[in-house]
PDB file of C-alpha atoms in Angstrom:
ATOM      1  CA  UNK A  90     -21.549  50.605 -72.573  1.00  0.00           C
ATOM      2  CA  UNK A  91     -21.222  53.553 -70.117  1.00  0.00           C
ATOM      3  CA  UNK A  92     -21.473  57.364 -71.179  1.00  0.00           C
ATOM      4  CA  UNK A  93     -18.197  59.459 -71.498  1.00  0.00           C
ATOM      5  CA  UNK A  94     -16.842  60.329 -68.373  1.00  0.00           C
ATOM      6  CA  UNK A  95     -14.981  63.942 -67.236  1.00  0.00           C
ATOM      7  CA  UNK A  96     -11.618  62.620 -66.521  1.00  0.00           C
ATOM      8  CA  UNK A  97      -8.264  63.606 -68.948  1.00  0.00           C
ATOM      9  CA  UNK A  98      -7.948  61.745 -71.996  1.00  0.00           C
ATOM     10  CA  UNK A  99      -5.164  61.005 -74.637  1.00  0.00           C
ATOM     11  CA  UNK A 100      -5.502  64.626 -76.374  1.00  0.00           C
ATOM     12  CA  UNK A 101      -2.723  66.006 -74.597  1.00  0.00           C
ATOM     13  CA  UNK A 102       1.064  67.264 -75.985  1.00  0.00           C
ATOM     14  CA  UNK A 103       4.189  64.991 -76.041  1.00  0.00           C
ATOM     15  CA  UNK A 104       7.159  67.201 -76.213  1.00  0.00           C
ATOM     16  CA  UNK A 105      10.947  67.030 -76.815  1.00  0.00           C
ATOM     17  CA  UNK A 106      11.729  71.331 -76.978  1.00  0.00           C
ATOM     18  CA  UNK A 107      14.267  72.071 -74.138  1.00  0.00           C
ATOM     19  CA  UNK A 108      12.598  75.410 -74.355  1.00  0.00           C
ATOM     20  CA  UNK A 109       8.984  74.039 -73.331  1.00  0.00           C
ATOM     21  CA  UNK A 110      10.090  71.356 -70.995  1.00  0.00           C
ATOM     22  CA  UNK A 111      11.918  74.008 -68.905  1.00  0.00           C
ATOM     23  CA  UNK A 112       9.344  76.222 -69.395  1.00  0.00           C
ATOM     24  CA  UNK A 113       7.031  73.481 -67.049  1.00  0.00           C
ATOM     25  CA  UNK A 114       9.584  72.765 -65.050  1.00  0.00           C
ATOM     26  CA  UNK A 115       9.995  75.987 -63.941  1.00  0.00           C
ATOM     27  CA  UNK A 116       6.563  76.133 -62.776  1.00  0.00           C
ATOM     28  CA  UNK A 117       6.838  73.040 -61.173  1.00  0.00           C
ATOM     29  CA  UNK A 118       9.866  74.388 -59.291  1.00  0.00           C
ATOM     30  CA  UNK A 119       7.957  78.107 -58.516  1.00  0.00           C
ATOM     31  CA  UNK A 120       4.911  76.194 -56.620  1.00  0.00           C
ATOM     32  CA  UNK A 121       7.131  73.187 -54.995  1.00  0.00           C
ATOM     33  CA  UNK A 122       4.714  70.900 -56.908  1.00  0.00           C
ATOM     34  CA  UNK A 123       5.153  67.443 -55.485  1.00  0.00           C
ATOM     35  CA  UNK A 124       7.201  64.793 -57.704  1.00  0.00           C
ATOM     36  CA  UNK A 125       6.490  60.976 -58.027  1.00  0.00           C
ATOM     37  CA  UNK A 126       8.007  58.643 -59.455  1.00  0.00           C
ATOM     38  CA  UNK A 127       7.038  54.829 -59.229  1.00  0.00           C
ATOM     39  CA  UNK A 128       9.800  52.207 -58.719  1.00  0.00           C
ATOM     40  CA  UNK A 129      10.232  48.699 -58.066  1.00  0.00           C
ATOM     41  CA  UNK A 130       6.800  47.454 -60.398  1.00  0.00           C
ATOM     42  CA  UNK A 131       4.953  49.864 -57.783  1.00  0.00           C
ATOM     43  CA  UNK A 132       5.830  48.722 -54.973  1.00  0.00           C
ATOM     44  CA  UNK A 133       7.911  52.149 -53.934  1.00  0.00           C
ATOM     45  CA  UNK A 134       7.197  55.137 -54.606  1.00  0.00           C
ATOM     46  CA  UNK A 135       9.649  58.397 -55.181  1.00  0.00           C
ATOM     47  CA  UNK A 136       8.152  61.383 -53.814  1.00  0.00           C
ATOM     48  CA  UNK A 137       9.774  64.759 -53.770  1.00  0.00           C
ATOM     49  CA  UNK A 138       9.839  68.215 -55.400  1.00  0.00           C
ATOM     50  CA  UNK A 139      12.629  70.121 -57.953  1.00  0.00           C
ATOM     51  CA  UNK A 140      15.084  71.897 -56.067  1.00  0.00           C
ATOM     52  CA  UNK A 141      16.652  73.800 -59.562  1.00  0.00           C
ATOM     53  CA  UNK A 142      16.485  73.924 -63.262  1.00  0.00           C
ATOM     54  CA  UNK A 143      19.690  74.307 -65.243  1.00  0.00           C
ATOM     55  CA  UNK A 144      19.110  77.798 -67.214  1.00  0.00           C
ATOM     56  CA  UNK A 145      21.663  75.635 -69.226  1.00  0.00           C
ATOM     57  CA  UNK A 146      19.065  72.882 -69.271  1.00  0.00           C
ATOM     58  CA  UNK A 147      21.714  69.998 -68.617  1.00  0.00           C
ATOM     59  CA  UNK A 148      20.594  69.254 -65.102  1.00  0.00           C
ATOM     60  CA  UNK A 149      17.798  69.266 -62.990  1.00  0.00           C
ATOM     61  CA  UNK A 150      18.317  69.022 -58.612  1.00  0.00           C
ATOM     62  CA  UNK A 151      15.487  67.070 -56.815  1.00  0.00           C
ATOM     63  CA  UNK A 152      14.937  66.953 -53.338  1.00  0.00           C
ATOM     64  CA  UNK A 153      16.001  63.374 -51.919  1.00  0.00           C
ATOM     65  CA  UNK A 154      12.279  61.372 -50.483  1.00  0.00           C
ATOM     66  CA  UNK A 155      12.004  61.051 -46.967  1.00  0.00           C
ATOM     67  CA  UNK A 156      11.870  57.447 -47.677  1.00  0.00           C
ATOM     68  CA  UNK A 157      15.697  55.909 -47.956  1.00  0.00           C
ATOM     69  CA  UNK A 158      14.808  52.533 -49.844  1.00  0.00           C
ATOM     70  CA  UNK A 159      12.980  54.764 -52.416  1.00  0.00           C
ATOM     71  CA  UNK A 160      15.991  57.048 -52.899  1.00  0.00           C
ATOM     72  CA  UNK A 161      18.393  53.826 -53.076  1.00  0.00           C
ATOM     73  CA  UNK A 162      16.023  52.816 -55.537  1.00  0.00           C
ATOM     74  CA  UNK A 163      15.912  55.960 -58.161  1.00  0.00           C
ATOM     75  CA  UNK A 164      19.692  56.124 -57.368  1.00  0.00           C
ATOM     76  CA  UNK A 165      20.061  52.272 -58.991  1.00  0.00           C
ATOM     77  CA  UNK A 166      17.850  53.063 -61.780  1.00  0.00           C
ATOM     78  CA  UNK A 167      19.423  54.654 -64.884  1.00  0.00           C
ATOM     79  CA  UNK A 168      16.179  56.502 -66.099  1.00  0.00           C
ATOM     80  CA  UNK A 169      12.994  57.072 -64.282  1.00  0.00           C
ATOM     81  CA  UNK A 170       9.606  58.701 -64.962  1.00  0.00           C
ATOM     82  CA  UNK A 171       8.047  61.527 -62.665  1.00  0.00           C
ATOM     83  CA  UNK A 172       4.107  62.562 -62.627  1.00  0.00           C
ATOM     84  CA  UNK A 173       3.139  66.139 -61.084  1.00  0.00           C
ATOM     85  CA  UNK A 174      -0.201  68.254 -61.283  1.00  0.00           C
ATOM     86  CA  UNK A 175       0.108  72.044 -61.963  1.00  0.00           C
ATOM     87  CA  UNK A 176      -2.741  74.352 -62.904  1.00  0.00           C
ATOM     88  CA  UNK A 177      -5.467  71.009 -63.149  1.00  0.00           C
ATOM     89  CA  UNK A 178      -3.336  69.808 -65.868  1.00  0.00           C
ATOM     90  CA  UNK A 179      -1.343  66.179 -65.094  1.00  0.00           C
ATOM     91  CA  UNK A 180       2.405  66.643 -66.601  1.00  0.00           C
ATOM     92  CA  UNK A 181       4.816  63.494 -66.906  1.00  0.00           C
ATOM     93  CA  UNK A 182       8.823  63.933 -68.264  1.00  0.00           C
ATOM     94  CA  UNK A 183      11.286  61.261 -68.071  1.00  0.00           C
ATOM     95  CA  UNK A 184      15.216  61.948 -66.916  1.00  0.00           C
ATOM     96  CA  UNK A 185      18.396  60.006 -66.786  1.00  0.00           C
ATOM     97  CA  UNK A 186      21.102  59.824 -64.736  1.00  0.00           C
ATOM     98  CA  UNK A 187      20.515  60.298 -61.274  1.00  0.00           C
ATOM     99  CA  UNK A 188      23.152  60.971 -58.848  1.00  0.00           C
ATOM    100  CA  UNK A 189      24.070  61.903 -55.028  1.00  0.00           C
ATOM    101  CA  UNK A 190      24.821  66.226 -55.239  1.00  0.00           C
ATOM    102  CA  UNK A 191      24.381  69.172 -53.079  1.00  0.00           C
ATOM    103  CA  UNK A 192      21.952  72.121 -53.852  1.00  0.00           C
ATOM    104  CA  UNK A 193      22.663  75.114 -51.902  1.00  0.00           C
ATOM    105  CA  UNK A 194      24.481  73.533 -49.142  1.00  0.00           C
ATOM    106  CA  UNK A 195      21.633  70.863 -48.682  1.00  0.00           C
ATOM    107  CA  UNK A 196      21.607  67.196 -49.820  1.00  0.00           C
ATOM    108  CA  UNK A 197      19.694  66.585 -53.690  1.00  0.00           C
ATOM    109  CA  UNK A 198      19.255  63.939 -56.350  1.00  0.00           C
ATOM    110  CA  UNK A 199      20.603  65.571 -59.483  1.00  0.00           C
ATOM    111  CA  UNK A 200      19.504  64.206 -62.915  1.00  0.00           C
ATOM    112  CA  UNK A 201      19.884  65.422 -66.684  1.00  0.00           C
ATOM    113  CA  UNK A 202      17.803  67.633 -68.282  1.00  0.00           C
ATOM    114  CA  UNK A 203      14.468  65.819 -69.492  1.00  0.00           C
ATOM    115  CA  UNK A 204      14.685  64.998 -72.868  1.00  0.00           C
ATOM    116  CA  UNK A 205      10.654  64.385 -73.083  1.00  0.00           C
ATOM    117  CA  UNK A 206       7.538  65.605 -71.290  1.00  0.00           C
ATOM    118  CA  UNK A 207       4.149  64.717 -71.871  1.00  0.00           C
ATOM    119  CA  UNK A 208       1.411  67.209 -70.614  1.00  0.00           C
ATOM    120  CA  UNK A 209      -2.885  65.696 -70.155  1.00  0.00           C
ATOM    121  CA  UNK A 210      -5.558  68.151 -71.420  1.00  0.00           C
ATOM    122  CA  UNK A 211      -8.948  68.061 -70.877  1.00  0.00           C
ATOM    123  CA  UNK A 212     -10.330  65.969 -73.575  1.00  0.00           C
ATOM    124  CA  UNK A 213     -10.960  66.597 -77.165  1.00  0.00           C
ATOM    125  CA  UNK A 214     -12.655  63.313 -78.061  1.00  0.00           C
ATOM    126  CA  UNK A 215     -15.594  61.329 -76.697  1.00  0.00           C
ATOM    127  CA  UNK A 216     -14.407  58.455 -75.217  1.00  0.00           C
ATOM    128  CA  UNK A 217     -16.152  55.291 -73.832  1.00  0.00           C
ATOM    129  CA  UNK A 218     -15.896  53.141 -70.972  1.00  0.00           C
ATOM    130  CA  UNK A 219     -15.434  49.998 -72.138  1.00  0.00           C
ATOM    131  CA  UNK A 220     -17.881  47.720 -70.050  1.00  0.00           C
ATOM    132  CA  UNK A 221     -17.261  44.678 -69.656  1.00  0.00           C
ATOM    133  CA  UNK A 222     -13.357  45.396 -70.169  1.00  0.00           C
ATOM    134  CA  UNK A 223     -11.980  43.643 -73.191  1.00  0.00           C
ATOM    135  CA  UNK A 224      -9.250  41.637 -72.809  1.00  0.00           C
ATOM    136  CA  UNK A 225      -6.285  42.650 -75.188  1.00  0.00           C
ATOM    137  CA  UNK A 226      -3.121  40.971 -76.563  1.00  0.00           C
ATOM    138  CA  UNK A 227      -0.025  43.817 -77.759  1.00  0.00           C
ATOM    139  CA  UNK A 228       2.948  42.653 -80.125  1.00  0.00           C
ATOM    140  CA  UNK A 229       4.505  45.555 -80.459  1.00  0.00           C
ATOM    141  CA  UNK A 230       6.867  46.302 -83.105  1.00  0.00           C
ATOM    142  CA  UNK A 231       6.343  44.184 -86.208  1.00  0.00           C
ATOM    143  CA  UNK A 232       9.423  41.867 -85.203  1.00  0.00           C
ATOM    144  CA  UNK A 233       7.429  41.257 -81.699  1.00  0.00           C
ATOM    145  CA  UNK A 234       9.932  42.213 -80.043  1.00  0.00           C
ATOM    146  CA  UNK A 235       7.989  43.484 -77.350  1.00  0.00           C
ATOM    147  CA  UNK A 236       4.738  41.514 -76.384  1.00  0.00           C
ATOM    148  CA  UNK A 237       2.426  41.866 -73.295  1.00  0.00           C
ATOM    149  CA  UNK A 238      -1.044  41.231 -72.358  1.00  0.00           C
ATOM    150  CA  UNK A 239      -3.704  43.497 -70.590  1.00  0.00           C
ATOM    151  CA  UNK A 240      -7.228  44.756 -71.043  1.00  0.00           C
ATOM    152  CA  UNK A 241      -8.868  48.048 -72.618  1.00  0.00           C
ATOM    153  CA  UNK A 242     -10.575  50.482 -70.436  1.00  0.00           C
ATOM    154  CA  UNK A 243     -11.998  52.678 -72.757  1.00  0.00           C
ATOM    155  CA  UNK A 244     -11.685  53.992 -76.445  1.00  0.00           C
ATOM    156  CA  UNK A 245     -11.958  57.081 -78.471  1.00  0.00           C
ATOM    157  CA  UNK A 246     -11.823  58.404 -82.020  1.00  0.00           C
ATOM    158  CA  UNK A 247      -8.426  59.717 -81.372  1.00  0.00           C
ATOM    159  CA  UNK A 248      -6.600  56.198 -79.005  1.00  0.00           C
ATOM    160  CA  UNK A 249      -7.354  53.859 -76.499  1.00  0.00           C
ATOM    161  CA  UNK A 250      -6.498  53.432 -72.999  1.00  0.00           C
ATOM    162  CA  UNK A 251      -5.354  50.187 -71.107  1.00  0.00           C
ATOM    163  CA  UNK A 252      -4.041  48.226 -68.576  1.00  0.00           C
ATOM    164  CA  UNK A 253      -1.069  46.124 -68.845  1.00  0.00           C
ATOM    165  CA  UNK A 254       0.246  43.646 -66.252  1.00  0.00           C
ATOM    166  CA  UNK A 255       3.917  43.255 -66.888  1.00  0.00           C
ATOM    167  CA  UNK A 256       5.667  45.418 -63.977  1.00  0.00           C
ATOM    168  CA  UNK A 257       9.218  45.128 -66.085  1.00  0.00           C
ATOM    169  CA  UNK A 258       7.508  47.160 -69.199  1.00  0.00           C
ATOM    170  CA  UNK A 259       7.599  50.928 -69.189  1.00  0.00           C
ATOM    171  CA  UNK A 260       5.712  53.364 -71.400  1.00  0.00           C
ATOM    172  CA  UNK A 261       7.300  56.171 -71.287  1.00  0.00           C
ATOM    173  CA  UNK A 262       5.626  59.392 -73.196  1.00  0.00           C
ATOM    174  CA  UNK A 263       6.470  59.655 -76.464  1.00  0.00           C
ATOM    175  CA  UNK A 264       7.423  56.279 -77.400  1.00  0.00           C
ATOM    176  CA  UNK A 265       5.934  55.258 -80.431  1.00  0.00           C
ATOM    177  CA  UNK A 266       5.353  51.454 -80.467  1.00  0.00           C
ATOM    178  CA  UNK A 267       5.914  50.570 -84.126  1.00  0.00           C
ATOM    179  CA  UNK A 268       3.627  47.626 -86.142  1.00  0.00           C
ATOM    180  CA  UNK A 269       1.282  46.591 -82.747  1.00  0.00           C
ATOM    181  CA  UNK A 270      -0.959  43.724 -83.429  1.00  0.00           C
ATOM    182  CA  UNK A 271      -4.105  44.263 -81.300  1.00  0.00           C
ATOM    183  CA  UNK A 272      -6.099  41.035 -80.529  1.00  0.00           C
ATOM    184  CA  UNK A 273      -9.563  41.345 -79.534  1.00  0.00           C
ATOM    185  CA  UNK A 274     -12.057  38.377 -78.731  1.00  0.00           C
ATOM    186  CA  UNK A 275     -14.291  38.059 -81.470  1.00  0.00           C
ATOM    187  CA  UNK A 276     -12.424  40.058 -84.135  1.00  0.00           C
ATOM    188  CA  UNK A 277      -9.713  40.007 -86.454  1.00  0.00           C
ATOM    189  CA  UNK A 278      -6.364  41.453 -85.280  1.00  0.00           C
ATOM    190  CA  UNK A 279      -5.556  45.053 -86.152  1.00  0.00           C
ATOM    191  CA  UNK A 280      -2.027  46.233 -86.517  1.00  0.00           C
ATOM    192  CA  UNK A 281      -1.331  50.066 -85.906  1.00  0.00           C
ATOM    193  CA  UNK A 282       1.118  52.480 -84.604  1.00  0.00           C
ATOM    194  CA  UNK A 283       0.389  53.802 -81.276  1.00  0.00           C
ATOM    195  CA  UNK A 284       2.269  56.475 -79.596  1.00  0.00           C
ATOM    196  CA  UNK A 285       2.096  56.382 -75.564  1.00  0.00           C
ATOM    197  CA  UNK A 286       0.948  59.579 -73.916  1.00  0.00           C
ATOM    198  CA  UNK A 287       0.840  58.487 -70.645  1.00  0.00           C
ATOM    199  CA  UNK A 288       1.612  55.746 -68.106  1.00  0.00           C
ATOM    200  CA  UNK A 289       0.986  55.525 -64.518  1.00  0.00           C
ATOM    201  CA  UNK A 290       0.842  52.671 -62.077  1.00  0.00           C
ATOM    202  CA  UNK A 291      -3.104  51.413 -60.775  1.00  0.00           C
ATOM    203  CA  UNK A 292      -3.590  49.015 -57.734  1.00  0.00           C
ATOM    204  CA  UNK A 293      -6.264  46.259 -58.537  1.00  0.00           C
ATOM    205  CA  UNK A 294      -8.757  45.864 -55.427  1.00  0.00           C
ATOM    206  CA  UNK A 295      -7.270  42.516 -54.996  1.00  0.00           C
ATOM    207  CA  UNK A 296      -3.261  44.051 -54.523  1.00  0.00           C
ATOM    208  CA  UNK A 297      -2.314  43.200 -57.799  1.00  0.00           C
ATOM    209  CA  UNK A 298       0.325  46.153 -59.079  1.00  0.00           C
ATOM    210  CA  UNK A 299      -0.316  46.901 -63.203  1.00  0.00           C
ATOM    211  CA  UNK A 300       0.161  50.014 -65.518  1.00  0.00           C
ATOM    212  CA  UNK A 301      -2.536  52.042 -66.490  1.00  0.00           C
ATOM    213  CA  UNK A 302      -1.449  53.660 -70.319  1.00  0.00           C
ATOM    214  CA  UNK A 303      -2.899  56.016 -72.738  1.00  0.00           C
ATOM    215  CA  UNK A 304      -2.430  55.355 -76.318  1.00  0.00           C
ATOM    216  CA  UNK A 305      -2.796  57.775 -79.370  1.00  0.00           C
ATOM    217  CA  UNK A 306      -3.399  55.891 -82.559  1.00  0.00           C
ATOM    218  CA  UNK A 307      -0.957  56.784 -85.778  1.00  0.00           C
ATOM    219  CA  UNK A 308      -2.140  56.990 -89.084  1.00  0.00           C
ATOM    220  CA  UNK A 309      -4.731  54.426 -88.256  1.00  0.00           C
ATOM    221  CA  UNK A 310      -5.382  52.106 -90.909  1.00  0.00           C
ATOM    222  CA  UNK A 311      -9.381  50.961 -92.533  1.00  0.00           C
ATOM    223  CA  UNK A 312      -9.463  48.070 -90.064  1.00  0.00           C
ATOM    224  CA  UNK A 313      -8.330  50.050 -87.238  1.00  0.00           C
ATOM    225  CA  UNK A 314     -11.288  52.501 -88.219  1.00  0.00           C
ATOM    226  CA  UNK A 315     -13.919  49.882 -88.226  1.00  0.00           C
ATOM    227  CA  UNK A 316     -12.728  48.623 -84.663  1.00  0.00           C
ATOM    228  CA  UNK A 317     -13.688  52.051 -83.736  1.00  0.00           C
ATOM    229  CA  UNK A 318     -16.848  51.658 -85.517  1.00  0.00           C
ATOM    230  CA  UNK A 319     -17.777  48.376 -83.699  1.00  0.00           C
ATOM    231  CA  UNK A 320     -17.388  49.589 -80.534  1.00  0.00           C
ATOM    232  CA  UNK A 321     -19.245  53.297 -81.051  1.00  0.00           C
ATOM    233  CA  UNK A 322     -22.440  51.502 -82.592  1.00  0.00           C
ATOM    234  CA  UNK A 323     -22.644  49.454 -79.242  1.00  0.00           C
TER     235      UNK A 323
END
């Protein structure tokens, strides 16, 4: 099992105020903070920066990417998810709608106001590598409506992180993920709640295109605890 490393963990803020989320947008906009957004499973990738925030927060104006297929794309999408860095801290919102505009006389991608943004903070929690990493099976929702397999990375009191391979799944932040049945080798399955922090796409060294996601465990149940408890006694 390897030590705690230094990089951002699941301890971060998912919010839905208008108020906060154009609060960081504005920033974003202030220090042209590049945008990127991930379509097609990965294999394109959105980049640009926001041209305007609605004081009225019911639009936002993005500069169109130098690359065409990626604007076609966003354009065909209904919803998409965009990752930026500002002040060392990693900041992900979701927006809908995305249209052809102009922004002062100049071409732009306009989009509705972000109705969720999730913001990574340095973390709170020791968390461990999981080595080697465990292979996982997620029914989400207690219907299983939603299944997918994938392995865990690492773990912490507070969630774990993971990496799915299903390129037509997308965790957006804030989406809580109701009833999951977690199925580790070795051990009973655990069902718990897990709210989604953050997702972002990872290349395999062989090609292979999968989603990296953070996880923050709700309410977690005995069971759930003595996972934990497993794994921190290794």
């Amino acid at each position: 099992m390897a030590a705690a490393d230094s990089t951002p963990d699941l301890s971060g803020v998912v919010s839905r105020s208008p108020e906060e989320i154009a609060r960081v947008l504005g920033i974003l906009a202030a220090r042209a903070e590049p945008l990127r957004s991930n379509l097609a499973g990965g294999d394109l990738a959105f980049t640009s920066r926001l041209l305007h925030v609605d004081p009225g927060r019911a639009f936002i104006a993005l500069e169109p990417s130098a690359d065409p297929a990626a604007n076609k794309a966003l354009l065909a999408r209904p919803r998409a998810s965009f990752r930026a860095m500002a002040g060392g801290l990693h900041i992900e919102f979701a927006a809908a709608g995305p249209e052809l505009a102009q922004h002062a006389g100049k071409p732009a991608i306009r989009m509705r106001f972000p109705d969720v943004m999730a913001t990574k903070q340095r973390r709170a929690q020791e968390r461990l590598e999981v080595q080697p990493q465990v292979p996982l099976h997620f029914v989400a929702d207690a219907a299983g409506v939603i299944s997918f397999d994938g392995y865990m990375v690492d773990i912490s009191a507070g969630g774990i992180g993971f990496v799915q391979y299903s390129a037509d799944i997308t965790l957006e932040p804030g989406t809580v993920l109701k009833g999951c049945r977690i199925e580790v080798p070795g051990r009973a399955p655990v069902a718990v709640d897990l709210e989604v922090r953050y997702s972002c796409p990872l290349t395999l060294p062989e090609g292979r295109q999968t989603l990296r996601s953070g996880c923050r465990f709700v309410n977690p149940s005995e069971e759930v605890k003595a996972l934990l408890g497993a794994f921190f006694r290794r």
